[in-house]
Amino acid sequence: MIRAEAADLPDDGAPKTPDRLRRRASRLLSQLTARSDRLINEGLAQADARKWHYAVLASLQEYGPGSQAELSSRSGIYRSDMVGVLNELTERHLVERTPDPTDRRRNIITLSPQGRRHLRHLDNLLDTLHDDLLAPLTPAERTQLVQLLTRLLDHHTGAA
């Protein structure tokens, strides 16, 4: 139990968080996000990976090779952080950097065969971690939750 959870429990173990806080979607999302981040980060760390590694590998798998700027845009990773992420992935032979034939000032990043295998491993790991996170929900509820969260995010980011 984390400190914040302990603060919500009086001596008798009953929740003491005010009901009006327990009804706020923003608070629930924030608390669940913190737990989700911890679960995912710890799980990926056991595979010597980080969530940004997964984001780049998944982007390359789905959309194909791209420049650092394109990968930044696709994955939501700041351009200034992308170089470090790509350095880590390149050192592990998960991606390959080659000069862009049309513009020698930039590189094209490609998923390597080893990167494809590693991505499959991370997909399986994340499936297990998400099963843990969403354990109380039925498969239909999990699908509905993802649809609702996607709709909310699309609305607030203008992606709809």
Coordinates of N, CA and C in Angstrom, one line a residue, residues 6-153:
A6 N -2.8 4.7 2.4 CA -2.8 4.6 3.8 C -3.5 5.8 4.4
A7 N -3.3 6.9 3.8 CA -4.0 8.2 4.3 C -5.5 8.1 4.1
D8 N -6.0 7.3 3.2 CA -7.4 7.2 2.9 C -8.1 6.2 3.9
L9 N -7.3 5.5 4.7 CA -7.9 4.5 5.6 C -7.7 4.9 7.1
P10 N -8.8 5.0 7.8 CA -8.7 5.2 9.2 C -8.3 4.0 9.9
D11 N -8.3 4.0 11.2 CA -7.8 2.8 12.0 C -8.7 1.6 11.8
D12 N -10.0 1.7 11.5 CA -10.8 0.6 11.2 C -10.7 0.0 9.8
G13 N -10.0 0.6 8.9 CA -9.7 0.2 7.6 C -10.8 0.6 6.6
A14 N -11.8 1.4 7.0 CA -12.8 1.8 6.1 C -12.3 3.1 5.3
P15 N -12.6 3.2 4.0 CA -12.2 4.4 3.3 C -12.7 5.7 4.0
K16 N -11.9 6.7 4.0 CA -12.3 8.0 4.6 C -12.2 9.1 3.6
T17 N -11.9 8.7 2.3 CA -11.9 9.8 1.3 C -13.4 10.3 1.1
P18 N -13.5 11.5 1.1 CA -14.9 12.1 0.9 C -15.5 11.6 -0.4
D19 N -16.8 11.3 -0.3 CA -17.5 10.7 -1.5 C -17.4 11.6 -2.7
R20 N -17.5 12.9 -2.5 CA -17.4 13.9 -3.6 C -16.1 13.7 -4.3
L21 N -15.0 13.3 -3.7 CA -13.8 13.1 -4.3 C -13.8 11.8 -5.1
R22 N -14.4 10.8 -4.5 CA -14.5 9.4 -5.1 C -15.4 9.4 -6.3
R23 N -16.2 10.4 -6.5 CA -17.1 10.5 -7.7 C -16.5 11.3 -8.8
R24 N -15.3 12.0 -8.6 CA -14.7 12.8 -9.6 C -13.9 12.0 -10.6
A25 N -14.3 12.0 -11.8 CA -13.6 11.2 -12.8 C -12.1 11.7 -13.0
S26 N -11.9 13.0 -12.8 CA -10.5 13.5 -13.0 C -9.6 12.9 -11.9
R27 N -10.2 12.8 -10.7 CA -9.4 12.3 -9.6 C -9.1 10.8 -9.8
L28 N -10.2 10.1 -10.2 CA -10.1 8.6 -10.4 C -9.1 8.4 -11.5
L29 N -9.2 9.1 -12.6 CA -8.2 8.9 -13.7 C -6.8 9.2 -13.3
S30 N -6.6 10.3 -12.5 CA -5.3 10.6 -12.0 C -4.7 9.5 -11.1
Q31 N -5.5 9.0 -10.2 CA -5.0 7.9 -9.3 C -4.7 6.7 -10.1
L32 N -5.6 6.3 -11.1 CA -5.4 5.1 -11.9 C -4.2 5.3 -12.8
T33 N -4.0 6.5 -13.3 CA -2.8 6.8 -14.1 C -1.5 6.5 -13.3
A34 N -1.5 7.0 -12.1 CA -0.3 6.8 -11.3 C 0.0 5.3 -11.1
R35 N -1.0 4.5 -10.8 CA -0.9 3.1 -10.6 C -0.5 2.4 -11.9
S36 N -1.1 2.8 -13.0 CA -0.8 2.2 -14.3 C 0.6 2.5 -14.7
D37 N 1.1 3.7 -14.5 CA 2.4 4.1 -14.9 C 3.4 3.3 -14.1
R38 N 3.2 3.1 -12.8 CA 4.1 2.3 -11.9 C 4.1 0.9 -12.4
L39 N 3.0 0.3 -12.6 CA 2.9 -1.1 -13.1 C 3.6 -1.3 -14.4
I40 N 3.3 -0.4 -15.4 CA 3.9 -0.6 -16.7 C 5.4 -0.3 -16.6
N41 N 5.8 0.8 -16.0 CA 7.3 1.1 -15.9 C 8.1 0.0 -15.2
E42 N 7.5 -0.6 -14.1 CA 8.2 -1.6 -13.4 C 8.3 -2.9 -14.3
G43 N 7.2 -3.2 -15.0 CA 7.2 -4.4 -15.8 C 8.1 -4.2 -17.0
L44 N 8.1 -3.1 -17.7 CA 9.0 -2.9 -18.8 C 10.5 -2.9 -18.3
A45 N 10.8 -2.3 -17.1 CA 12.1 -2.3 -16.6 C 12.7 -3.7 -16.4
Q46 N 11.8 -4.7 -16.1 CA 12.3 -6.1 -16.0 C 12.7 -6.6 -17.3
A47 N 12.2 -6.1 -18.4 CA 12.6 -6.5 -19.8 C 13.6 -5.5 -20.3
D48 N 14.2 -4.7 -19.5 CA 15.2 -3.7 -19.9 C 14.7 -2.8 -21.0
A49 N 13.5 -2.3 -20.7 CA 12.8 -1.4 -21.7 C 12.1 -0.3 -21.0
R50 N 11.8 0.7 -21.7 CA 11.0 1.8 -21.2 C 9.8 2.1 -22.1
K51 N 8.8 2.8 -21.6 CA 7.6 3.0 -22.4 C 7.9 3.8 -23.7
W52 N 8.9 4.6 -23.7 CA 9.3 5.3 -24.9 C 9.9 4.4 -25.9
H53 N 10.6 3.4 -25.5 CA 11.2 2.4 -26.4 C 10.0 1.7 -27.1
Y54 N 9.0 1.3 -26.4 CA 7.8 0.7 -27.0 C 7.1 1.6 -28.0
A55 N 7.0 2.8 -27.6 CA 6.3 3.8 -28.5 C 7.0 3.9 -29.8
V56 N 8.3 4.0 -29.8 CA 9.1 4.2 -31.0 C 9.0 2.9 -31.9
L57 N 9.2 1.7 -31.2 CA 9.2 0.5 -31.9 C 7.8 0.2 -32.5
A58 N 6.7 0.5 -31.8 CA 5.4 0.3 -32.3 C 5.1 1.3 -33.5
S59 N 5.6 2.5 -33.4 CA 5.4 3.4 -34.5 C 6.1 3.0 -35.7
L60 N 7.3 2.5 -35.6 CA 8.0 2.0 -36.8 C 7.4 0.8 -37.4
Q61 N 6.8 -0.1 -36.5 CA 6.2 -1.3 -37.0 C 4.9 -0.9 -37.8
E62 N 4.1 0.0 -37.2 CA 2.8 0.3 -37.8 C 3.0 1.3 -39.0
Y63 N 3.9 2.2 -39.0 CA 3.9 3.3 -40.0 C 5.1 3.2 -40.9
G64 N 6.1 2.3 -40.5 CA 7.3 2.2 -41.3 C 8.4 3.2 -41.0
P65 N 9.5 3.2 -41.7 CA 10.6 4.1 -41.4 C 10.2 5.6 -41.4
G66 N 11.0 6.3 -40.6 CA 10.7 7.8 -40.5 C 11.8 8.5 -40.0
S67 N 11.8 9.8 -40.1 CA 12.8 10.7 -39.5 C 12.6 10.8 -38.1
Q68 N 13.5 11.4 -37.4 CA 13.4 11.6 -35.9 C 12.2 12.5 -35.7
A69 N 12.0 13.5 -36.5 CA 10.9 14.5 -36.3 C 9.6 13.7 -36.5
E70 N 9.5 12.9 -37.5 CA 8.3 12.1 -37.7 C 8.0 11.2 -36.6
L71 N 9.0 10.5 -36.1 CA 8.8 9.6 -34.9 C 8.4 10.4 -33.7
S72 N 8.9 11.6 -33.5 CA 8.5 12.4 -32.4 C 7.0 12.8 -32.5
S73 N 6.6 13.1 -33.7 CA 5.2 13.5 -33.9 C 4.3 12.3 -33.7
R74 N 4.7 11.1 -34.2 CA 3.9 9.9 -34.1 C 3.8 9.4 -32.7
S75 N 4.8 9.5 -31.9 CA 4.9 8.9 -30.6 C 4.6 9.8 -29.4
G76 N 4.6 11.1 -29.7 CA 4.4 12.1 -28.6 C 5.6 12.3 -27.7
I77 N 6.8 11.8 -28.2 CA 8.0 12.1 -27.5 C 8.6 13.4 -28.0
Y78 N 9.0 14.2 -27.0 CA 9.6 15.5 -27.4 C 10.8 15.3 -28.3
R79 N 11.0 16.1 -29.3 CA 12.2 16.0 -30.2 C 13.5 16.0 -29.4
S80 N 13.6 16.8 -28.4 CA 14.8 16.8 -27.6 C 15.1 15.5 -26.9
D81 N 14.1 14.8 -26.5 CA 14.2 13.5 -25.9 C 14.4 12.3 -26.8
M82 N 13.9 12.5 -28.1 CA 13.9 11.5 -29.1 C 15.4 11.0 -29.4
V83 N 16.3 11.9 -29.4 CA 17.7 11.5 -29.7 C 18.2 10.5 -28.7
G84 N 17.9 10.7 -27.4 CA 18.4 9.8 -26.4 C 17.7 8.5 -26.5
V85 N 16.4 8.5 -26.8 CA 15.7 7.2 -27.0 C 16.2 6.4 -28.1
L86 N 16.5 7.1 -29.2 CA 17.0 6.5 -30.4 C 18.4 6.0 -30.2
N87 N 19.2 6.7 -29.4 CA 20.6 6.3 -29.1 C 20.5 4.9 -28.4
E88 N 19.6 4.8 -27.4 CA 19.4 3.6 -26.6 C 19.0 2.4 -27.5
L89 N 18.0 2.7 -28.4 CA 17.5 1.7 -29.3 C 18.6 1.2 -30.3
T90 N 19.4 2.2 -30.8 CA 20.4 1.9 -31.7 C 21.5 1.1 -31.1
E91 N 21.9 1.4 -29.9 CA 22.9 0.7 -29.1 C 22.5 -0.8 -28.9
R92 N 21.2 -1.0 -28.8 CA 20.7 -2.4 -28.6 C 20.4 -3.1 -29.9
H93 N 20.7 -2.4 -31.0 CA 20.4 -3.0 -32.4 C 18.9 -3.2 -32.6
L94 N 18.1 -2.4 -32.0 CA 16.6 -2.6 -32.2 C 16.1 -1.7 -33.4
V95 N 16.9 -0.6 -33.7 CA 16.6 0.3 -34.8 C 17.9 0.5 -35.5
E96 N 17.7 1.0 -36.8 CA 18.9 1.3 -37.6 C 18.7 2.8 -38.1
R97 N 19.8 3.5 -38.0 CA 19.8 4.9 -38.5 C 20.6 4.9 -39.8
T98 N 20.0 5.5 -40.8 CA 20.7 5.7 -42.1 C 20.5 7.1 -42.6
P99 N 21.4 7.7 -43.2 CA 21.2 9.0 -43.8 C 20.1 9.0 -44.8
D100 N 19.3 10.1 -44.7 CA 18.2 10.2 -45.7 C 18.8 10.6 -47.0
P101 N 18.5 9.8 -48.1 CA 19.1 10.0 -49.4 C 18.7 11.4 -50.0
T102 N 17.6 11.9 -49.6 CA 17.1 13.2 -50.1 C 17.5 14.4 -49.3
D103 N 18.0 14.1 -48.1 CA 18.4 15.2 -47.2 C 19.5 14.7 -46.2
R104 N 20.7 14.8 -46.6 CA 21.8 14.2 -45.8 C 21.9 14.8 -44.3
R105 N 21.2 15.9 -44.0 CA 21.2 16.4 -42.7 C 20.4 15.6 -41.7
R106 N 19.5 14.8 -42.2 CA 18.6 14.0 -41.3 C 18.8 12.5 -41.5
N107 N 18.4 11.8 -40.5 CA 18.5 10.3 -40.6 C 17.1 9.7 -40.7
I108 N 17.0 8.5 -41.3 CA 15.8 7.7 -41.4 C 16.0 6.6 -40.4
I109 N 15.0 6.4 -39.6 CA 15.1 5.3 -38.6 C 14.2 4.2 -39.1
T110 N 14.8 3.0 -39.0 CA 14.1 1.7 -39.5 C 14.1 0.7 -38.3
L111 N 13.1 0.0 -38.2 CA 13.0 -1.1 -37.3 C 13.9 -2.3 -37.7
S112 N 14.7 -2.8 -36.9 CA 15.6 -3.9 -37.3 C 14.9 -5.2 -37.0
P113 N 15.3 -6.3 -37.6 CA 14.7 -7.6 -37.3 C 14.7 -7.9 -35.8
Q114 N 15.8 -7.6 -35.1 CA 15.9 -7.8 -33.6 C 14.9 -6.9 -32.9
G115 N 14.6 -5.7 -33.5 CA 13.6 -4.8 -32.9 C 12.2 -5.4 -33.1
R116 N 12.0 -6.0 -34.2 CA 10.7 -6.7 -34.4 C 10.4 -7.8 -33.4
R117 N 11.4 -8.6 -33.1 CA 11.3 -9.6 -32.1 C 11.1 -9.0 -30.7
H118 N 11.9 -8.0 -30.4 CA 11.7 -7.3 -29.1 C 10.4 -6.7 -29.0
L119 N 9.8 -6.1 -30.0 CA 8.5 -5.5 -30.0 C 7.4 -6.6 -29.7
R120 N 7.5 -7.8 -30.3 CA 6.6 -8.9 -30.0 C 6.7 -9.3 -28.5
H121 N 7.9 -9.4 -28.0 CA 8.1 -9.7 -26.6 C 7.4 -8.6 -25.7
L122 N 7.7 -7.4 -26.0 CA 7.0 -6.3 -25.3 C 5.5 -6.3 -25.4
D123 N 5.0 -6.6 -26.5 CA 3.5 -6.7 -26.7 C 3.0 -7.8 -25.7
N124 N 3.6 -8.9 -25.7 CA 3.2 -10.0 -24.8 C 3.3 -9.6 -23.3
L125 N 4.4 -8.9 -23.0 CA 4.5 -8.4 -21.6 C 3.5 -7.4 -21.3
L126 N 3.2 -6.5 -22.2 CA 2.2 -5.5 -21.9 C 0.8 -6.1 -21.8
D127 N 0.5 -7.1 -22.6 CA -0.7 -7.8 -22.5 C -0.9 -8.3 -21.1
T128 N 0.1 -8.9 -20.6 CA 0.0 -9.5 -19.2 C -0.1 -8.4 -18.2
L129 N 0.6 -7.3 -18.3 CA 0.5 -6.2 -17.4 C -0.9 -5.5 -17.4
H130 N -1.4 -5.4 -18.6 CA -2.8 -4.8 -18.8 C -3.8 -5.8 -18.2
D131 N -3.6 -7.1 -18.3 CA -4.5 -8.0 -17.7 C -4.5 -7.8 -16.2
D132 N -3.4 -7.5 -15.6 CA -3.3 -7.2 -14.1 C -4.0 -5.9 -13.8
L133 N -3.8 -4.9 -14.6 CA -4.4 -3.6 -14.4 C -5.9 -3.6 -14.5
L134 N -6.4 -4.4 -15.4 CA -7.8 -4.4 -15.7 C -8.5 -5.6 -15.2
A135 N -7.9 -6.3 -14.3 CA -8.4 -7.6 -13.8 C -9.9 -7.6 -13.4
P136 N -10.4 -6.6 -12.7 CA -11.8 -6.6 -12.3 C -12.8 -6.5 -13.4
L137 N -12.3 -6.1 -14.6 CA -13.2 -5.9 -15.7 C -13.4 -7.1 -16.6
T138 N -14.6 -7.3 -17.2 CA -14.8 -8.3 -18.2 C -14.1 -7.9 -19.5
P139 N -13.9 -8.8 -20.4 CA -13.4 -8.4 -21.7 C -14.3 -7.3 -22.4
A140 N -15.6 -7.4 -22.3 CA -16.4 -6.4 -22.9 C -16.2 -5.1 -22.2
E141 N -16.1 -5.1 -20.9 CA -15.9 -3.8 -20.2 C -14.5 -3.2 -20.5
R142 N -13.5 -4.0 -20.7 CA -12.2 -3.6 -21.1 C -12.3 -2.8 -22.5
T143 N -13.0 -3.5 -23.4 CA -13.1 -2.9 -24.7 C -13.9 -1.5 -24.6
Q144 N -14.9 -1.5 -23.8 CA -15.7 -0.3 -23.6 C -14.9 0.8 -23.0
L145 N -14.1 0.4 -22.0 CA -13.2 1.4 -21.3 C -12.3 2.0 -22.3
V146 N -11.6 1.2 -23.1 CA -10.7 1.8 -24.1 C -11.4 2.7 -25.1
Q147 N -12.6 2.3 -25.5 CA -13.4 3.1 -26.5 C -13.7 4.5 -25.8
L148 N -14.2 4.4 -24.6 CA -14.5 5.7 -23.9 C -13.3 6.6 -23.7
L149 N -12.2 6.0 -23.2 CA -11.0 6.8 -23.0 C -10.5 7.4 -24.3
T150 N -10.6 6.6 -25.4 CA -10.2 7.1 -26.7 C -11.0 8.2 -27.1
R151 N -12.3 8.1 -26.9 CA -13.2 9.2 -27.3 C -12.9 10.5 -26.5
L152 N -12.7 10.3 -25.2 CA -12.4 11.5 -24.4 C -11.1 12.1 -24.9
L153 N -10.1 11.3 -25.1 CA -8.8 11.8 -25.5 C -8.8 12.5 -26.9

